[in-house]
Coordinates of C-alpha atoms and ligand atoms in Angstrom, one line a residue:
K1 CA -25.2 31.9 56.1
Q2 CA -25.2 30.3 52.7
S3 CA -23.6 26.9 52.4
P4 CA -20.7 27.1 50.0
R5 CA -22.3 26.7 46.6
N6 CA -19.0 26.4 44.8
G7 CA -19.8 29.8 43.3
R8 CA -23.0 28.4 41.7
T9 CA -25.6 31.1 41.3
A10 CA -29.0 31.0 42.9
Y11 CA -31.1 32.6 40.1
H12 CA -28.9 32.9 37.0
F13 CA -29.5 30.4 34.2
Q14 CA -26.9 27.7 34.2
P15 CA -27.0 23.9 33.6
A16 CA -26.7 21.6 36.7
K17 CA -23.2 20.8 35.5
N18 CA -20.8 20.8 32.5
W19 CA -19.8 23.5 30.1
M20 CA -22.2 26.1 28.6
N21 CA -21.4 29.1 26.4
D22 CA -23.6 31.0 23.9
P23 CA -27.4 31.3 24.3
N24 CA -29.0 29.7 21.3
G25 CA -32.5 30.0 19.8
P26 CA -34.4 31.7 22.7
L27 CA -38.1 31.4 21.9
Y28 CA -41.5 31.9 23.3
H29 CA -43.9 29.2 22.1
K30 CA -47.3 28.2 23.2
G31 CA -47.0 29.7 26.7
M32 CA -43.5 28.3 27.4
Y33 CA -40.1 30.1 27.2
H34 CA -37.4 27.9 25.5
M35 CA -33.7 28.4 26.1
F36 CA -31.2 26.5 24.1
F37 CA -27.5 26.9 24.7
Q38 CA -24.1 25.7 23.5
Y39 CA -23.5 22.7 25.8
N40 CA -20.9 20.0 26.3
P41 CA -22.9 17.2 27.9
H42 CA -19.6 15.3 28.7
G43 CA -17.8 17.8 31.0
P44 CA -17.0 21.3 32.1
T45 CA -14.8 22.4 29.2
F46 CA -15.3 23.6 25.6
G47 CA -13.1 20.7 24.6
T48 CA -12.9 20.1 20.9
G49 CA -16.0 22.2 20.3
K50 CA -18.0 19.1 19.5
L51 CA -21.0 20.7 21.2
S52 CA -24.7 20.0 21.5
W53 CA -27.6 22.3 22.0
G54 CA -28.8 22.0 25.6
H55 CA -32.5 22.7 26.0
S56 CA -34.5 24.1 29.0
V57 CA -38.1 25.3 29.4
S58 CA -39.7 27.8 31.7
G59 CA -43.0 29.4 32.4
D60 CA -41.5 32.6 33.9
L61 CA -37.9 33.1 32.7
V62 CA -36.8 32.5 36.3
N63 CA -37.4 28.8 37.0
W64 CA -36.1 26.3 34.4
A65 CA -36.4 22.6 33.7
F66 CA -33.6 20.9 31.7
L67 CA -34.9 18.7 28.9
G68 CA -31.6 17.3 27.7
T69 CA -30.1 18.1 24.3
A70 CA -32.2 19.2 21.3
L71 CA -29.4 18.9 18.7
D72 CA -26.4 16.6 18.9
P73 CA -23.4 16.4 16.5
T74 CA -24.6 13.2 14.8
S75 CA -24.9 14.1 11.2
P76 CA -22.3 14.6 8.4
F77 CA -23.2 18.3 8.3
D78 CA -22.6 18.9 12.1
A79 CA -20.4 16.0 13.1
E80 CA -17.8 18.3 14.6
G81 CA -20.3 20.4 16.5
C82 CA -23.8 21.9 16.6
W83 CA -22.7 25.5 16.9
S84 CA -24.7 28.7 17.6
G85 CA -27.9 29.7 15.8
S86 CA -31.5 30.9 16.4
A87 CA -35.1 30.0 16.4
T88 CA -37.8 31.4 14.2
T89 CA -41.6 31.1 14.4
L90 CA -42.9 30.3 10.9
A91 CA -46.1 31.7 9.4
D92 CA -48.0 28.5 10.5
G93 CA -46.8 28.9 14.1
R94 CA -44.2 26.1 13.9
P95 CA -40.8 26.9 15.2
A96 CA -37.7 26.3 13.1
I97 CA -34.0 26.3 14.1
L98 CA -31.2 27.6 11.9
Y99 CA -27.7 26.7 13.2
T100 CA -24.1 26.4 12.2
G101 CA -22.8 22.9 11.9
R102 CA -19.1 22.1 11.8
D103 CA -19.3 19.3 9.2
A104 CA -17.2 16.1 9.3
S105 CA -14.2 18.0 7.9
G106 CA -14.7 20.9 10.3
V107 CA -16.1 23.2 7.7
Q108 CA -18.8 25.6 9.0
V109 CA -22.1 25.4 7.2
Q110 CA -25.7 26.4 8.0
N111 CA -28.4 23.8 8.7
V112 CA -32.1 23.8 9.5
A113 CA -34.0 21.7 12.1
F114 CA -37.7 21.3 12.8
P115 CA -39.6 19.8 15.7
K116 CA -40.1 16.1 15.3
N117 CA -43.6 16.6 16.9
P118 CA -44.9 20.1 16.3
S119 CA -47.8 19.5 18.7
D120 CA -45.4 18.8 21.6
P121 CA -45.4 22.2 23.5
L122 CA -42.1 21.3 25.1
L123 CA -40.5 20.8 21.6
R124 CA -38.5 18.0 23.1
E125 CA -37.3 16.4 19.9
W126 CA -35.9 18.0 16.8
R127 CA -35.2 16.5 13.4
K128 CA -32.5 17.7 10.9
P129 CA -33.9 16.8 7.5
P130 CA -30.9 15.0 5.8
G131 CA -32.2 15.7 2.3
C132 CA -31.7 19.5 2.5
N133 CA -28.8 20.0 5.0
P134 CA -26.6 22.0 4.8
V135 CA -29.2 24.5 3.5
V136 CA -26.3 26.9 3.1
P137 CA -22.9 25.4 2.3
Q138 CA -19.8 27.6 2.9
P139 CA -19.4 30.1 0.0
G140 CA -16.2 30.1 -1.9
D141 CA -15.2 33.7 -1.0
V142 CA -15.4 33.0 2.8
T143 CA -11.9 32.9 4.3
G144 CA -10.6 31.5 7.6
N145 CA -13.6 29.1 7.9
N146 CA -15.4 32.0 9.6
F147 CA -19.1 31.5 8.5
R148 CA -21.4 31.1 11.4
D149 CA -24.2 31.9 13.8
P150 CA -27.4 32.5 11.8
T151 CA -29.9 34.9 13.3
T152 CA -33.7 34.6 13.8
A153 CA -35.2 35.0 10.4
W154 CA -37.6 37.8 9.5
L155 CA -40.1 38.2 6.7
G156 CA -39.7 41.0 4.1
R157 CA -42.6 42.8 2.3
D158 CA -41.9 40.5 -0.7
G159 CA -42.9 37.5 1.5
L160 CA -39.4 36.1 1.5
W161 CA -37.7 35.0 4.7
R162 CA -34.3 36.5 5.5
F163 CA -31.6 35.6 8.0
A164 CA -28.2 37.2 8.7
V165 CA -25.0 35.4 9.4
A166 CA -21.4 36.4 10.3
A167 CA -18.8 35.7 7.6
E168 CA -15.2 36.6 6.9
V169 CA -15.3 37.5 3.2
G170 CA -11.9 38.0 1.7
G171 CA -10.6 38.9 5.2
V172 CA -13.4 41.4 5.9
G173 CA -15.7 40.7 8.8
S174 CA -19.2 40.9 7.2
T175 CA -22.8 40.3 8.0
L176 CA -24.4 38.5 5.0
V177 CA -28.1 38.1 4.3
Y178 CA -29.8 35.1 2.8
R179 CA -33.3 34.9 1.4
S180 CA -35.8 32.1 1.0
K181 CA -39.4 31.4 0.2
D182 CA -39.6 27.9 1.8
F183 CA -37.0 28.2 4.6
V184 CA -35.0 25.4 3.0
R185 CA -33.7 26.8 -0.3
W186 CA -31.7 30.0 0.5
E187 CA -30.1 32.6 -1.9
R188 CA -27.3 35.0 -0.7
G189 CA -28.2 38.7 -0.9
S190 CA -26.2 40.7 -3.4
A191 CA -24.4 42.9 -0.9
P192 CA -23.5 42.4 2.8
L193 CA -25.7 44.1 5.4
H194 CA -22.5 45.4 6.9
A195 CA -18.7 45.0 6.4
S196 CA -15.8 46.0 8.7
P197 CA -12.5 46.1 6.8
D198 CA -10.7 46.4 10.2
V199 CA -12.4 43.4 11.9
P200 CA -12.0 40.1 10.1
V201 CA -14.0 38.0 12.5
W202 CA -17.4 38.9 14.0
E203 CA -19.7 36.3 15.6
C204 CA -23.2 35.9 16.9
P205 CA -25.0 38.6 14.9
D206 CA -28.5 39.8 15.8
L207 CA -30.7 42.2 13.9
F208 CA -33.9 43.3 15.5
P209 CA -36.5 46.2 15.3
V210 CA -37.0 48.6 18.2
A211 CA -39.8 51.1 18.7
E212 CA -38.7 54.7 18.6
R213 CA -40.9 55.5 21.5
G214 CA -41.7 53.4 24.6
A215 CA -40.4 50.2 26.0
E216 CA -42.6 47.7 24.1
G217 CA -40.8 45.0 22.0
L218 CA -41.5 44.4 18.4
D219 CA -41.8 41.1 16.5
T220 CA -38.6 40.4 14.6
S221 CA -40.5 40.8 11.2
A222 CA -41.8 44.3 12.1
R223 CA -41.1 46.6 9.2
G224 CA -38.6 49.4 9.3
G225 CA -40.1 52.8 8.7
A226 CA -41.7 55.6 10.7
G227 CA -41.5 54.8 14.4
V228 CA -39.2 51.8 14.0
R229 CA -35.4 51.5 14.0
H230 CA -33.3 48.4 13.8
V231 CA -30.4 47.3 16.0
L232 CA -27.4 45.4 14.5
K233 CA -25.5 43.6 17.2
L234 CA -22.3 41.7 16.7
S235 CA -19.8 39.9 19.0
K236 CA -16.2 40.8 18.1
A237 CA -14.1 37.6 18.4
A238 CA -11.9 37.5 21.5
D239 CA -13.3 40.9 22.5
E240 CA -16.8 42.1 23.5
D241 CA -20.4 42.6 22.2
Y242 CA -21.2 45.7 20.3
Y243 CA -24.3 47.3 18.7
V244 CA -25.3 50.2 16.5
V245 CA -28.8 51.6 16.0
G246 CA -29.8 52.2 12.4
R247 CA -32.4 51.8 9.7
Y248 CA -32.9 48.5 7.9
D249 CA -34.6 48.6 4.5
D250 CA -36.1 45.2 3.6
E251 CA -36.4 46.2 -0.1
A252 CA -32.7 46.6 -0.7
D253 CA -31.5 44.6 2.4
T254 CA -29.4 47.5 3.5
F255 CA -28.6 48.8 7.0
A256 CA -27.6 52.3 7.7
P257 CA -26.5 53.6 11.1
V258 CA -28.6 56.6 12.3
E259 CA -25.4 58.4 13.2
G260 CA -24.1 57.8 9.6
V261 CA -21.1 55.8 10.9
F262 CA -20.7 52.5 12.7
D263 CA -20.1 54.1 16.1
W264 CA -20.2 50.7 17.9
R265 CA -21.5 50.9 21.4
R266 CA -20.9 48.2 24.1
I267 CA -23.9 46.1 25.1
D268 CA -22.1 45.8 28.5
H269 CA -19.0 47.4 29.9
G270 CA -18.1 44.4 32.0
H271 CA -17.8 41.0 30.2
L272 CA -20.4 39.0 28.5
F273 CA -20.5 37.5 25.0
G274 CA -22.7 36.0 22.3
A275 CA -25.7 38.1 23.3
K276 CA -28.9 37.1 21.5
T277 CA -32.4 38.6 21.8
F278 CA -35.9 37.2 21.1
F279 CA -39.4 38.7 20.9
D280 CA -41.5 37.7 23.9
A281 CA -45.0 37.7 22.4
R282 CA -46.6 37.1 25.8
R283 CA -45.4 40.3 27.4
R284 CA -44.5 42.1 24.1
R285 CA -40.9 42.5 25.2
R286 CA -37.5 42.3 23.4
V287 CA -35.5 40.1 25.8
L288 CA -31.7 39.7 25.8
W289 CA -29.6 36.7 26.9
A290 CA -25.8 36.7 27.0
W291 CA -23.1 34.2 28.0
V292 CA -21.0 35.2 31.0
D293 CA -17.9 33.0 31.2
E294 CA -16.0 32.0 34.3
T295 CA -13.0 34.3 35.0
D296 CA -11.4 32.1 37.7
D297 CA -8.3 30.1 36.9
G298 CA -10.1 27.3 35.2
V299 CA -10.4 25.3 38.4
D300 CA -12.5 22.2 37.9
K301 CA -15.7 22.8 39.8
G302 CA -17.8 20.6 37.5
W303 CA -19.4 23.5 35.7
R304 CA -18.4 26.6 33.7
G305 CA -20.6 29.3 32.3
I306 CA -23.7 31.2 33.2
Q307 CA -26.1 33.5 31.3
T308 CA -26.9 37.1 32.3
F309 CA -30.3 37.4 34.1
P310 CA -32.7 38.0 31.2
R311 CA -33.0 41.7 30.3
A312 CA -35.8 43.5 28.7
L313 CA -34.4 46.1 26.3
W314 CA -35.7 49.1 24.4
L315 CA -34.5 52.2 22.7
D316 CA -33.6 55.3 24.8
A317 CA -35.4 58.5 24.0
D318 CA -32.2 59.7 22.2
G319 CA -32.9 57.1 19.6
R320 CA -29.3 56.0 19.7
Q321 CA -28.6 53.8 22.7
L322 CA -30.3 50.8 24.2
V323 CA -31.7 50.6 27.8
Q324 CA -31.5 47.2 29.5
W325 CA -33.4 46.1 32.6
P326 CA -33.9 42.8 34.4
V327 CA -37.2 41.3 33.4
E328 CA -39.8 42.1 36.1
E329 CA -40.3 38.4 36.9
I330 CA -37.2 38.7 39.1
E331 CA -39.6 40.3 41.6
T332 CA -41.2 36.9 42.3
L333 CA -37.9 36.0 44.0
R334 CA -37.9 38.9 46.4
K335 CA -37.9 37.9 50.1
G336 CA -36.7 40.0 53.0
R337 CA -36.5 43.7 52.2
A338 CA -34.2 46.2 53.8
A339 CA -35.1 49.8 53.4
L340 CA -32.8 52.5 54.7
A341 CA -34.8 55.7 54.7
G342 CA -33.1 58.5 52.7
A343 CA -29.6 58.2 53.9
V344 CA -26.8 60.7 53.7
V345 CA -23.4 59.2 53.2
G346 CA -20.7 61.7 54.4
A347 CA -17.4 62.2 52.9
G348 CA -15.4 59.1 53.4
G349 CA -18.6 57.4 54.7
L350 CA -19.5 53.7 54.7
R351 CA -23.0 52.6 55.7
E352 CA -24.0 49.0 55.9
I353 CA -27.2 47.8 54.3
A354 CA -28.1 45.1 56.7
G355 CA -31.0 42.7 56.8
V356 CA -30.6 41.0 53.4
D357 CA -28.5 38.0 52.4
A358 CA -25.7 39.9 50.8
L359 CA -25.0 37.0 48.4
Q360 CA -28.5 36.9 46.8
A361 CA -29.7 40.4 46.6
D362 CA -31.3 43.0 44.3
V363 CA -30.3 46.6 45.3
E364 CA -31.8 49.8 43.8
V365 CA -30.2 53.1 44.8
V366 CA -30.5 56.7 43.7
F367 CA -27.6 59.0 44.6
E368 CA -28.2 62.7 44.6
V369 CA -25.0 64.5 43.6
P370 CA -24.1 67.5 45.7
E371 CA -25.5 70.9 44.8
S372 CA -22.0 72.2 44.0
L373 CA -20.0 70.3 41.5
D374 CA -17.1 72.7 41.7
D375 CA -14.9 70.1 43.2
A376 CA -15.5 67.6 40.4
E377 CA -12.1 66.5 39.1
E378 CA -11.1 67.1 35.5
L379 CA -11.6 64.2 33.2
D380 CA -8.4 62.9 31.8
P381 CA -9.0 62.9 28.0
E382 CA -7.2 59.6 27.7
W383 CA -10.1 58.1 29.7
L384 CA -12.4 58.9 26.7
Q385 CA -10.6 56.2 24.8
H386 CA -12.3 53.9 27.3
D387 CA -8.9 52.6 28.1
P388 CA -9.6 50.4 31.1
H389 CA -6.0 50.4 32.1
K390 CA -6.0 54.2 32.5
L391 CA -9.3 53.9 34.3
R392 CA -8.0 51.2 36.5
A393 CA -5.0 53.3 37.5
C394 CA -7.5 56.0 38.4
A395 CA -9.5 53.6 40.5
E396 CA -6.5 52.1 42.3
K397 CA -5.3 55.5 43.2
K398 CA -8.7 56.3 44.6
A399 CA -9.6 53.0 46.1
S400 CA -6.3 52.5 47.9
S401 CA -5.9 55.8 49.7
P402 CA -8.4 55.9 52.6
G403 CA -10.6 58.7 53.6
P404 CA -12.2 61.4 51.5
R405 CA -10.4 63.1 48.7
G406 CA -11.3 66.0 46.4
G407 CA -13.9 65.3 43.8
V408 CA -17.5 64.4 43.4
G409 CA -17.4 60.6 44.0
P410 CA -16.5 57.9 43.8
F411 CA -19.7 56.9 45.5
G412 CA -21.7 53.7 45.2
L413 CA -22.0 50.2 46.6
V414 CA -19.5 47.9 48.2
V415 CA -20.7 44.3 47.5
M416 CA -19.5 40.8 48.5
A417 CA -17.3 42.4 51.2
S418 CA -15.7 40.1 53.8
G419 CA -16.1 41.2 57.4
D420 CA -12.5 42.6 57.4
M421 CA -13.1 44.3 54.1
R422 CA -10.0 42.6 52.7
E423 CA -12.2 41.3 49.9
Q424 CA -14.7 43.7 48.4
T425 CA -16.1 44.6 45.0
T426 CA -17.1 48.2 44.4
V427 CA -19.6 49.6 41.9
F428 CA -19.5 53.4 41.8
F429 CA -19.9 56.6 40.0
Q430 CA -17.5 59.5 39.5
V431 CA -18.7 62.9 38.3
L432 CA -15.9 64.5 36.2
R433 CA -15.6 67.9 34.6
H434 CA -15.1 67.9 30.9
G435 CA -14.9 71.0 28.8
G436 CA -17.4 73.1 30.7
T437 CA -19.8 70.2 31.3
Y438 CA -19.9 67.1 33.5
K439 CA -19.6 63.4 32.5
V440 CA -20.6 60.5 34.8
L441 CA -18.2 57.6 34.8
M442 CA -19.6 54.2 36.1
C443 CA -17.0 51.7 37.3
A444 CA -16.8 48.2 38.8
D445 CA -13.6 47.7 40.6
L446 CA -12.8 44.0 41.0
T447 CA -9.1 44.6 42.0
R448 CA -9.8 43.5 45.6
S449 CA -12.7 41.2 44.8
S450 CA -10.8 38.1 46.0
T451 CA -7.7 37.2 47.9
K452 CA -7.5 34.1 45.6
E453 CA -4.6 34.0 43.1
G454 CA -5.2 33.2 39.5
V455 CA -8.6 34.9 39.5
H456 CA -9.1 37.7 36.9
K457 CA -9.6 41.0 38.9
P458 CA -10.3 43.6 36.3
F459 CA -11.5 47.1 36.5
Y460 CA -14.5 47.9 34.2
A461 CA -15.8 51.4 33.3
G462 CA -18.2 53.1 31.0
F463 CA -19.7 56.6 30.8
V464 CA -23.4 57.0 31.7
D465 CA -25.4 59.3 29.4
V466 CA -27.1 61.4 32.1
D467 CA -27.0 65.2 32.6
V468 CA -26.3 65.8 36.3
E469 CA -26.9 69.5 36.0
K470 CA -30.5 68.8 34.9
D471 CA -31.2 65.9 37.2
R472 CA -28.9 65.4 40.2
G473 CA -30.1 61.8 40.8
I474 CA -28.0 59.0 39.4
S475 CA -29.6 55.6 39.7
L476 CA -27.8 52.2 40.2
R477 CA -29.4 48.8 40.3
T478 CA -27.2 45.8 41.2
L479 CA -28.0 42.1 41.1
I480 CA -25.8 40.1 43.4
D481 CA -25.7 36.3 43.0
H482 CA -22.7 34.4 44.6
S483 CA -20.2 34.8 41.7
V484 CA -21.8 37.4 39.5
V485 CA -22.6 41.1 40.0
E486 CA -24.7 42.7 37.3
S487 CA -25.1 46.5 37.5
F488 CA -27.4 48.8 35.6
G489 CA -26.5 52.5 35.8
G490 CA -28.6 55.5 34.7
G491 CA -31.8 53.4 34.6
G492 CA -30.1 50.7 32.5
R493 CA -28.3 52.9 29.9
T494 CA -24.9 51.6 31.1
C495 CA -24.5 48.0 32.3
I496 CA -21.5 46.3 33.9
T497 CA -21.5 42.5 34.3
A498 CA -18.7 41.1 36.5
R499 CA -17.7 37.7 37.8
V500 CA -16.2 37.5 41.3
Y501 CA -14.8 34.6 43.4
P502 CA -14.2 35.9 46.9
E503 CA -12.6 33.3 49.2
H504 CA -14.6 34.3 52.2
V505 CA -17.7 33.3 50.2
A506 CA -16.3 30.0 49.1
A507 CA -15.4 29.3 52.8
G508 CA -19.0 30.0 53.8
G509 CA -18.1 33.3 55.5
S510 CA -20.6 36.1 55.9
S511 CA -20.7 38.8 53.1
H512 CA -21.6 42.4 53.6
L513 CA -23.2 45.2 51.5
Y514 CA -22.6 48.9 52.0
L515 CA -23.2 52.3 50.6
F516 CA -19.9 54.2 50.3
N517 CA -18.8 57.7 49.4
N518 CA -15.1 58.6 49.0
G519 CA -15.9 62.1 47.5
A520 CA -15.2 65.3 49.3
H521 CA -18.9 66.1 50.0
P522 CA -21.8 64.2 51.5
V523 CA -24.0 62.4 49.1
T524 CA -27.7 62.0 49.7
V525 CA -29.2 58.6 48.9
S526 CA -32.8 59.6 47.9
K527 CA -33.8 56.0 47.3
I528 CA -32.4 52.8 48.7
E529 CA -34.3 49.5 48.4
A530 CA -32.6 46.1 48.9
W531 CA -34.3 42.8 48.6
E532 CA -32.9 39.4 49.5
L533 CA -33.7 37.1 46.5
G534 CA -34.7 33.5 47.0
T535 CA -33.1 30.6 45.1
A536 CA -34.9 29.8 41.9
S537 CA -35.2 26.2 40.6
V538 CA -32.8 26.3 37.7
N539 CA -32.2 23.0 35.8
V540 CA -32.1 21.2 39.1
E541 CA -31.1 17.6 38.5
Q542 CA -33.6 15.0 39.5
D543 CA -31.3 13.4 42.1
D544 CA -30.7 16.9 43.6
R545 CA -34.4 17.2 44.1
A546 CA -34.3 13.8 45.8
D547 CA -32.1 15.4 48.5
P548 CA -34.1 16.2 51.7
Ligands
DQQ1 N1 -19.3 30.1 20.0 C1 -20.0 29.1 19.1 C2 -19.8 29.7 17.7 C3 -19.8 31.2 18.0 C4 -18.9 31.3 19.3 C5 -19.3 27.8 19.3 C6 -19.1 32.6 20.0 O1 -20.9 29.4 16.9 O2 -19.3 31.9 16.9 O3 -19.6 27.3 20.6 O4 -18.8 32.4 21.4

């Protein structure tokens, strides 16, 4: 039984205490992974936003050592906060940071910082050259003081560096590009990389290349052209993270979606924010981090904010959507393994997966849908609007009435369930008929995740781009870690990240993990592997380590 960890996770990145939000400047440098993050060293709230950059290093993306803060709001050009930004490896191998400062009067500007001692592999100290900061003051046509979050820079064929930054220009949410020869003097590109008249404020942009075939990552400066596409990712203020796949032309600094329109797709159908990727040169991977905020009622537990478990990501064979998957280093944490041989879960069935600690687990399952899909329910066209409230109504209808009903699904996992099942979080699929074909809906139903009041208990849903008539197997991988449940459906095409705060867990009660099937027909589970995961060493405070 786990001692109450106050919801703290065992293997997700989080500081030992205090407030954390966006990931900043993730970087692989001289054999070490660096993670910087928006950090309030003084307490567990965003407060006035006068944030620093926390800094941790790791050899494996799993275990992390906190090095303190790399940037603090101590200069005129960041006195009100060192806000989000990115790291770039320059031509001579030295890293550089570009970040947003809120200057002494709260105006957002862009600054540069370099390692104080470039030969220190831990990059412990950074200097912000006063002579040149801000390298990009706020332009006159920016409105709403929305001018922030510079990306990792990339080199164009003309030998000039470029970075992108989110800006509200005349009320229009835009992605601007700046160019420089020396990384200090920057010129604004003539036209924005993208502009959304209907969205005034975007944040945390990311622009990165992806190979059209295979899962290997590309360096951020990889040229567009045959075999390479680019992803433009943006966080919509007070909303979610979106991306679109397109073609970036470094000649004209233009980005054109492959589908001709900005058909924004969600990075994750649960809730995360400020996602940022980096190129992991060691394993030639594109790796994504994203902030996952607390969704409890703000209770003071001394800390707030975790990051997703790092995800490798690549382009799906359809050339339009991303596939995300926990980096393989997670396997170093695998302890006890429970394997249920191919199980059949009958209509209305519930089968416990015993033998692993249900609070720190990694579960991989393949559900084979029944031969006949005749009973699949009709998809309500309103659901296509991805209206979570409609979808939630659907789930509540389903989840509340016991026993099997018509339909193919819902079938999936019950996680973090109390012994009496009064608390439970379900992650499931529902096969729905839609105009002569079938769509697969993936859901995470948190409506009964906790008996605690004041805790957000949403219902998340997204469609999974799989063709069940061609391949009856639908895969689900779920990482469980005390107060977070990260699910990857359809091999990682559809992800749902959810925070849960069950009282039975807080009280140190035992938690259970089940397969379930509330459809009308038995479902065969052709693969089920569940591992208990150990506790990683994540930013453990020295005094903690002193404990016996
Ligand atoms: N958080 C940072 C900003 C960014 C926002 C400040 C997104 O730079 O736009 O902590 O969460």
